[in-house]
Short mmCIF file of C-alpha atoms in Angstrom, two decimals:
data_model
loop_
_atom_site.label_atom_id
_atom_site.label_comp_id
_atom_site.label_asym_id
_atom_site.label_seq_id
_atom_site.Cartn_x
_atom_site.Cartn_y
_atom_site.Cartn_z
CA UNK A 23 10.96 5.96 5.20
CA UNK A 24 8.29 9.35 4.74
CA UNK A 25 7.27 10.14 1.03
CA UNK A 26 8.95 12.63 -0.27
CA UNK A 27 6.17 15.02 -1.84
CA UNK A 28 7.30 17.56 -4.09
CA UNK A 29 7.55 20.94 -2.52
CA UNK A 30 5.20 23.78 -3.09
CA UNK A 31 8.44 25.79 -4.08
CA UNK A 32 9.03 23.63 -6.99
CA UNK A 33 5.58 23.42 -7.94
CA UNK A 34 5.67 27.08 -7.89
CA UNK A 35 8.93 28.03 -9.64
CA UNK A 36 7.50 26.29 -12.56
CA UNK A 37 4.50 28.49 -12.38
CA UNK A 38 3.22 31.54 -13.36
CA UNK A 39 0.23 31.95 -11.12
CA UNK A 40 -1.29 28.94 -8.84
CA UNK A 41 -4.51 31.19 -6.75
CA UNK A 42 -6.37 34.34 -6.95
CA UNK A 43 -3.87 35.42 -4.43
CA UNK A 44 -1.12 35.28 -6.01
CA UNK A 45 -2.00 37.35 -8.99
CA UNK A 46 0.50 40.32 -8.56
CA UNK A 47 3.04 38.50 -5.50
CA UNK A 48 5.33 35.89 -5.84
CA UNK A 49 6.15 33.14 -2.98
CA UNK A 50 8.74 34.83 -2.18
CA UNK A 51 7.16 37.71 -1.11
CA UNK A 52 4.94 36.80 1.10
CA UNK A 53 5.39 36.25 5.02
CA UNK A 54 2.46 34.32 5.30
CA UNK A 55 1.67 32.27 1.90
CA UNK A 56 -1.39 30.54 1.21
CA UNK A 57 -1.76 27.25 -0.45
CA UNK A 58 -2.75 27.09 -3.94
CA UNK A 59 -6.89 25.86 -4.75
CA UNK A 60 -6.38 22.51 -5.95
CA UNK A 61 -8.55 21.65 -8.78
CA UNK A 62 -10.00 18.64 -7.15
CA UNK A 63 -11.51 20.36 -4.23
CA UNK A 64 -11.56 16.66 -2.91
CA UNK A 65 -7.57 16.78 -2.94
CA UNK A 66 -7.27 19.85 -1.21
CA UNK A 67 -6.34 18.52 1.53
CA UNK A 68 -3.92 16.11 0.86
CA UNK A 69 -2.26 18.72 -1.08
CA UNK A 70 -2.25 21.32 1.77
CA UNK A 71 -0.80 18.79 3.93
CA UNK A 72 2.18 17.40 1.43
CA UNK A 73 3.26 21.03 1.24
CA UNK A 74 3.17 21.88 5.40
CA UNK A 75 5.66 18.96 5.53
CA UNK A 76 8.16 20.30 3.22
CA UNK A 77 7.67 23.43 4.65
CA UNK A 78 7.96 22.24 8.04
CA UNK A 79 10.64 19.55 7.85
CA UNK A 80 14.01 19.90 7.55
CA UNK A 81 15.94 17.85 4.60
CA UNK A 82 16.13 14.61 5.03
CA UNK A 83 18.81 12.78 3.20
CA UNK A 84 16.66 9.15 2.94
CA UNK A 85 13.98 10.96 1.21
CA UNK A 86 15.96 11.56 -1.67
CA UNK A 87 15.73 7.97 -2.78
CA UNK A 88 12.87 7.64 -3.86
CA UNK A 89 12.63 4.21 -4.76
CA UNK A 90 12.65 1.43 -2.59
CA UNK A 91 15.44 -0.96 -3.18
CA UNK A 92 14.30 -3.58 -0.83
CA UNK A 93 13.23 -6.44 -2.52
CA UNK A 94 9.96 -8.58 -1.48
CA UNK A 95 11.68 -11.65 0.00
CA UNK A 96 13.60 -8.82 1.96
CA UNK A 97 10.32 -7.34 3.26
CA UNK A 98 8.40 -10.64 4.20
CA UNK A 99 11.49 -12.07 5.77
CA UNK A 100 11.22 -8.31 8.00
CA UNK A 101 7.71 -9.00 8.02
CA UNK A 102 7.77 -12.48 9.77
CA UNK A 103 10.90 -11.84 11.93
CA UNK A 104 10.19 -7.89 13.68
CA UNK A 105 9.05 -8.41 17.00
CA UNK A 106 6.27 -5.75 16.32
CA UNK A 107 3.80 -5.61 13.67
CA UNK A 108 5.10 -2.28 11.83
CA UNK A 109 2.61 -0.71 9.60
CA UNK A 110 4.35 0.48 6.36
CA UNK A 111 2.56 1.36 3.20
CA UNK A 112 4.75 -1.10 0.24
CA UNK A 113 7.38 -1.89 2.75
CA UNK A 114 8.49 1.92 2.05
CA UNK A 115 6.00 4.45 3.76
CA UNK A 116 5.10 4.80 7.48
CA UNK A 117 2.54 7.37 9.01
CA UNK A 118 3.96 10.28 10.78
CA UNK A 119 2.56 11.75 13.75
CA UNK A 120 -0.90 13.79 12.62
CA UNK A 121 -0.64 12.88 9.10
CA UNK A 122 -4.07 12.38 8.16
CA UNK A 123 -4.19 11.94 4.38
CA UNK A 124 -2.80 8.68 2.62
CA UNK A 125 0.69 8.89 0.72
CA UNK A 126 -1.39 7.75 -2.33
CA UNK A 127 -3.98 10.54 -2.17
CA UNK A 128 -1.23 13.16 -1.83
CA UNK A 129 0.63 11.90 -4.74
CA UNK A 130 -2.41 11.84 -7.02
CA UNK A 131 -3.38 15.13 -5.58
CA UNK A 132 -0.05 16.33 -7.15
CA UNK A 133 -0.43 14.67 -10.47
CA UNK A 134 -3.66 16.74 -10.32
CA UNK A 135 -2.13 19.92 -9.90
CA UNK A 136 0.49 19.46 -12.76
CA UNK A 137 -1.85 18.64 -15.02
CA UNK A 138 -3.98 22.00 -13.51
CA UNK A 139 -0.38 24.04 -14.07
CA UNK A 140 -0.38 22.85 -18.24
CA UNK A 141 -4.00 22.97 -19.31
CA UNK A 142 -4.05 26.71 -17.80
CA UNK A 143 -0.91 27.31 -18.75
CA UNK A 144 0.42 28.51 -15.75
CA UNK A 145 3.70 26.59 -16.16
CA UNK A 146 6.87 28.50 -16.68
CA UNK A 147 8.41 25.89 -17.56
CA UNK A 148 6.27 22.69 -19.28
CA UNK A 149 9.60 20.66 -19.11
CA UNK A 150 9.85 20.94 -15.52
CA UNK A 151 6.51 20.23 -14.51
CA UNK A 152 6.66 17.05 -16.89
CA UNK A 153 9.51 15.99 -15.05
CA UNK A 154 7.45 16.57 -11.64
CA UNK A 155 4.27 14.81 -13.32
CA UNK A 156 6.56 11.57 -14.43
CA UNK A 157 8.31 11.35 -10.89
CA UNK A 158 5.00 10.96 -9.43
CA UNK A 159 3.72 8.65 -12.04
CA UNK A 160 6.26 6.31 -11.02
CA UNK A 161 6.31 6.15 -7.52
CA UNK A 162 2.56 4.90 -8.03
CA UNK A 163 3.45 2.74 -10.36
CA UNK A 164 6.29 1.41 -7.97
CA UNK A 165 3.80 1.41 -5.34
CA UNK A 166 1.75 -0.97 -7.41
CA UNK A 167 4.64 -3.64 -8.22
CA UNK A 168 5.73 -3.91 -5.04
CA UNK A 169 2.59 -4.75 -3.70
CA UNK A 170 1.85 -6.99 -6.67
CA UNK A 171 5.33 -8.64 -5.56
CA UNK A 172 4.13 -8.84 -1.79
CA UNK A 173 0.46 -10.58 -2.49
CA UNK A 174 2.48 -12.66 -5.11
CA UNK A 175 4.94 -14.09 -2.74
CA UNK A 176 2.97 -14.16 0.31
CA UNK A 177 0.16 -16.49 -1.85
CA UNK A 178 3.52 -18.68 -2.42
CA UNK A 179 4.15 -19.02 0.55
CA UNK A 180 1.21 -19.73 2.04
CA UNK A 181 -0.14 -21.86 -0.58
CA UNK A 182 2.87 -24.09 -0.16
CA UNK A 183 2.24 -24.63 3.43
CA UNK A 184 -1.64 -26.22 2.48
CA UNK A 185 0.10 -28.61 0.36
CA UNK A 186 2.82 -29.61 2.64
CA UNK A 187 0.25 -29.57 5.89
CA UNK A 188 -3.09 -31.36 3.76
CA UNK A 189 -0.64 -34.01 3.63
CA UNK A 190 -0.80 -35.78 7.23
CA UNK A 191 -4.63 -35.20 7.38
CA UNK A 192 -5.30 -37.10 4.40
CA UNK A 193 -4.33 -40.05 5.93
CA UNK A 194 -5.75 -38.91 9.26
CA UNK A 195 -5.19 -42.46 10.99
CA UNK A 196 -1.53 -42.37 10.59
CA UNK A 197 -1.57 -39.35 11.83
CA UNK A 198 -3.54 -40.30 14.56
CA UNK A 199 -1.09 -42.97 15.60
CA UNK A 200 2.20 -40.84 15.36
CA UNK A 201 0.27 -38.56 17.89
CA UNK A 202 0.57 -40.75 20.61
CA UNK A 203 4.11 -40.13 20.61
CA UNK A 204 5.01 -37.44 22.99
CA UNK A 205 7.75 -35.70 21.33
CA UNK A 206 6.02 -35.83 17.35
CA UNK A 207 2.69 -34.20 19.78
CA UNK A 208 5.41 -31.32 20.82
CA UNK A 209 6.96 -30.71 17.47
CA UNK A 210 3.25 -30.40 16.07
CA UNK A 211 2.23 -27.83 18.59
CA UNK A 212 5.54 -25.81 17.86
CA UNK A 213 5.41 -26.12 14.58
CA UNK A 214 1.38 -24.97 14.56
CA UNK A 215 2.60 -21.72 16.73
CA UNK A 216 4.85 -20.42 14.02
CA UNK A 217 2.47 -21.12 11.18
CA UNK A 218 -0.11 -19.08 13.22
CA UNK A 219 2.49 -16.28 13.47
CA UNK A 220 3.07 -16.34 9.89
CA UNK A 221 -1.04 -16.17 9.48
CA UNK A 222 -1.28 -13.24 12.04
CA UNK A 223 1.44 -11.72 10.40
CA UNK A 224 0.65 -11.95 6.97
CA UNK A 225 -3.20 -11.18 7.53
CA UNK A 226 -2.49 -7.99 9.14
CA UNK A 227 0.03 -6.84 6.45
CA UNK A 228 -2.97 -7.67 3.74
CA UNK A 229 -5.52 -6.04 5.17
CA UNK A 230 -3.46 -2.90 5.50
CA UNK A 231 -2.08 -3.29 1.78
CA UNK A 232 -5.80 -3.70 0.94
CA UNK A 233 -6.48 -0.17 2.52
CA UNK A 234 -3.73 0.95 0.88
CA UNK A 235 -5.30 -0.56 -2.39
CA UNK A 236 -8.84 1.47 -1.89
CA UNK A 237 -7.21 4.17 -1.15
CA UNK A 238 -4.93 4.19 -4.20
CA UNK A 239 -8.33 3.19 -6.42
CA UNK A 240 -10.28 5.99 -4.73
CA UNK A 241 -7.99 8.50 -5.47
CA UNK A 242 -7.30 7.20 -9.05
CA UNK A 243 -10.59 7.44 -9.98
CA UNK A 244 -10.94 11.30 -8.84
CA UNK A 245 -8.32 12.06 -11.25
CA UNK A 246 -9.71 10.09 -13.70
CA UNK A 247 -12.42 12.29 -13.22
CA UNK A 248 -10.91 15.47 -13.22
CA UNK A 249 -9.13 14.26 -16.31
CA UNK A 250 -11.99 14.05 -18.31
CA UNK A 251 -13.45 17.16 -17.24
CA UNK A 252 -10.43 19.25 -17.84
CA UNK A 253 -10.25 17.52 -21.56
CA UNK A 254 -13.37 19.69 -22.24
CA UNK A 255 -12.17 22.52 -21.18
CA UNK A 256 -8.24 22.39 -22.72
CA UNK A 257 -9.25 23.51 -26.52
CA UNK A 258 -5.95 25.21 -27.65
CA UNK A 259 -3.23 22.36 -26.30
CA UNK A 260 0.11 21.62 -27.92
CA UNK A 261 1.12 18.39 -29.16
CA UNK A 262 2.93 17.91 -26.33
CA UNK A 263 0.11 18.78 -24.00
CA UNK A 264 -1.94 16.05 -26.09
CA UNK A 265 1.03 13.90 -25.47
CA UNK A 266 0.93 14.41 -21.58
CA UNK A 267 -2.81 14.39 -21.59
CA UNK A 268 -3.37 11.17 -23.45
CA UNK A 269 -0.32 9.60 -21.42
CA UNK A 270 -1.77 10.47 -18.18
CA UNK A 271 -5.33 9.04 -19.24
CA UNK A 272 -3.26 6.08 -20.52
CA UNK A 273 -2.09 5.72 -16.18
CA UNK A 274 -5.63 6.59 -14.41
CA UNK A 275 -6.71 3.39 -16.61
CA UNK A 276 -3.67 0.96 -16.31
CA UNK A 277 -3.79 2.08 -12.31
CA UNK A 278 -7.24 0.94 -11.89
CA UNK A 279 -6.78 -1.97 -13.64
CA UNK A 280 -4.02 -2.83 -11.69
CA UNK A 281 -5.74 -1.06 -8.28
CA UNK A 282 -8.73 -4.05 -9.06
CA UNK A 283 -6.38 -6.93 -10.23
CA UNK A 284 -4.77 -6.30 -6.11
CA UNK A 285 -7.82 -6.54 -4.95
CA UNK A 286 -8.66 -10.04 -6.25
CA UNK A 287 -5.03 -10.89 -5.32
CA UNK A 288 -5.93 -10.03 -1.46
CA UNK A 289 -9.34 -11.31 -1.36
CA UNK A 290 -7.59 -15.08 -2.65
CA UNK A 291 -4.74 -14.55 -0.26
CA UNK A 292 -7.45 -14.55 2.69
CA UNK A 293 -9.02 -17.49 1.49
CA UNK A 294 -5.63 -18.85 1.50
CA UNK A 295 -5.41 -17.65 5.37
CA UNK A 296 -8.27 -19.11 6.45
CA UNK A 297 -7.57 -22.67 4.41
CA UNK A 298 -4.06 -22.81 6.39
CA UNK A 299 -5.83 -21.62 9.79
CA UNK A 300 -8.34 -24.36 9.39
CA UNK A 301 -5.82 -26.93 9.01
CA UNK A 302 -3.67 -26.34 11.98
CA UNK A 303 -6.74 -25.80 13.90
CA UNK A 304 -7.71 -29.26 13.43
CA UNK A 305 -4.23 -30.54 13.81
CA UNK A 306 -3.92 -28.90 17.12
CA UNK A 307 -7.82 -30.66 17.51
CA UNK A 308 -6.08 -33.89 17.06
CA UNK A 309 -2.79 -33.40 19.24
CA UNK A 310 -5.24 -32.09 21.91
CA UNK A 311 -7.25 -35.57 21.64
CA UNK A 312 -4.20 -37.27 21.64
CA UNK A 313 -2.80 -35.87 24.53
CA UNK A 314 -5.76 -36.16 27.09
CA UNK A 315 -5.67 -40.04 25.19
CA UNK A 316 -2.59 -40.76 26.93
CA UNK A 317 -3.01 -38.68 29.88
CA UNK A 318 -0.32 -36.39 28.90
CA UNK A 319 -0.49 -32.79 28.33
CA UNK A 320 2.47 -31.03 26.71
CA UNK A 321 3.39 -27.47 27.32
CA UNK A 322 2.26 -25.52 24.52
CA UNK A 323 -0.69 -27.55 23.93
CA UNK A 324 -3.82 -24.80 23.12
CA UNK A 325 -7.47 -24.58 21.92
CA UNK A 326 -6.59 -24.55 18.19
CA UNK A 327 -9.63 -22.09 17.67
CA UNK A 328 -10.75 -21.89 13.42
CA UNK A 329 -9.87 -19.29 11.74
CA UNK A 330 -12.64 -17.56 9.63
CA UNK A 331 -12.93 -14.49 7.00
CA UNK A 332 -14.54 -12.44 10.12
CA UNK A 333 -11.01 -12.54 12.32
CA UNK A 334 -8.60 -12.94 9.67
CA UNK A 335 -9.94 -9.37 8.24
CA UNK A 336 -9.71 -8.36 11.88
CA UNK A 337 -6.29 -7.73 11.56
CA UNK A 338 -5.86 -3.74 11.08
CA UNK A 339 -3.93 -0.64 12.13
CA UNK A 340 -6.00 2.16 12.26
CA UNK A 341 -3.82 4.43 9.95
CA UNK A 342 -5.24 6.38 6.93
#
């Protein structure tokens, strides 16, 4: 599913004037309309590009939920069981073709401008562009529990697979000994081949949510900015604009908390990848000696290779 960014149309109906250029013309009226200047010239991009696509797409029905109702044993079970890696951004967002600025960057980049439309009071209508502001505030903050859902169970998961595979190579020499059985050799090997799918799979999802996470914190922090520089320049504001304002400072903080706390969350999960990749590297070490012990080499036997932080952050689509 695309984001659905909110259209310059409705940015503009709720506006009395967004650019020089539009001083004595309304949208309307011109053939040939030129974006608004962002206030973050940083996010001017992002926010040219979120309006081209509603400009340029037809309505699409899916886009109007705007909420992902998948939960996250829904989207590691997809996760584990697609026959191609798909790169998603929270199990909801995938990268159309020449979209070069992040969901999360064009979302802030809107938050940006609403709070541009009130403190210049450009708004026609203060409700509406609320209502605009707090539709973006929570699809970031839906972006951030679903991912906090995704490192949570994935750490699960994984984590119970050290416990239940530590198990055998604590007492290595029994181990050693049911190895010489041809058939427990094969159900090791098989066994190691779809933990090391779950490991591919799950590294290459985290290091893409971890992208996701930068660029989430990146562009967090620019409004944070902006936020603080716009607070010296809004003297006459309403209570309600104080309301919004402090509201909205309340968000750039509780986001980069929460932008950080991922960040932690990802760096343990790979930890956690390399910990399970070490262990069925030395169990296929062992079924390997145990084979060419009894002259017997099982299909699916390979070169269990260790898994380190350098390859398991090798995992990455180059998206964003």
């Amino acid at each position: 599913m695309n984001i659905t960014i909110t259209p310059e149309s409705e940015w503009l109906s709720s506006s009395r004037m967004s650019g020089s250029d539009m001083d004595n013309e309304s949208l309307s009226d011109m053939d040939d309309p030129k974006p608004p200047v962002h206030p973050v010239p940083q996010m001017q991009g992002a926010f040219e590009e979120s309006m081209m696509e509603t400009l340029n797409e037809s309505e699409d029905p899916e886009s109007q939920d705007r909420m992902s109702t998948t939960d996250s044993v829904s989207r590691r079970k997809q996760l584990l069981e697609q026959d191609e890696y798909q790169r998603t951004v929270a199990g909801r967002w995938k990268q159309r073709p020449g979209e070069q600025f992040h969901p999360l960057w064009k979302l802030v980049a809107q938050i940006s401008f609403g709070m541009h439309l009130l403190q210049q009071g450009l708004a026609k209508s203060d409700e509406e562009v609320i209502k605009i502001l707090q539709t973006h505030v929570d699809e970031i903050d839906g972006f951030l529990e679903r991912t906090t859902e995704d490192f949570d169970l994935a750490q699960g998961d994984i984590d119970e697979r050290i416990r239940y595979l530590k198990l055998p190579l604590e007492h290595g020499s029994v181990f050693d000994t049911m190895l010489n059985d041809r058939n427990f050799r094969i159900a090791i090997v098989e066994g190691n081949e779809k933990i090391e799918h779950i490991i591919d799979r799950t590294a290459a999802a985290m290091n893409d949510s971890l992208k996701d996470v930068q660029k989430g914190l990146d562009a967090t922090r620019e409004l944070a900015k902006y936020l603080t520089r716009v607070d010296k320049q809004w003297d006459e504001r309403t209570e309600e604009h104080d309301s919004v304002y402090l509201a909205m400072i309340g968000n750039t903080e509780g986001w980069t908390r929460a932008f950080l706390t991922l960040q932690s969350k990802g760096n343990a999960l790979r930890r956690a990848l390399v910990q399970l990749g070490g262990i069925v590297a030395e169990m296929q070490r062992r079924a390997g000696a145990a084979s060419r012990k009894n002259l017997v080499c099982p299909t699916g036997v390979k070169d269990g290779g260790q898994l380190t932080d350098a390859n398991v952050g090798s995992y990455s689509i180059d998206a964003w």
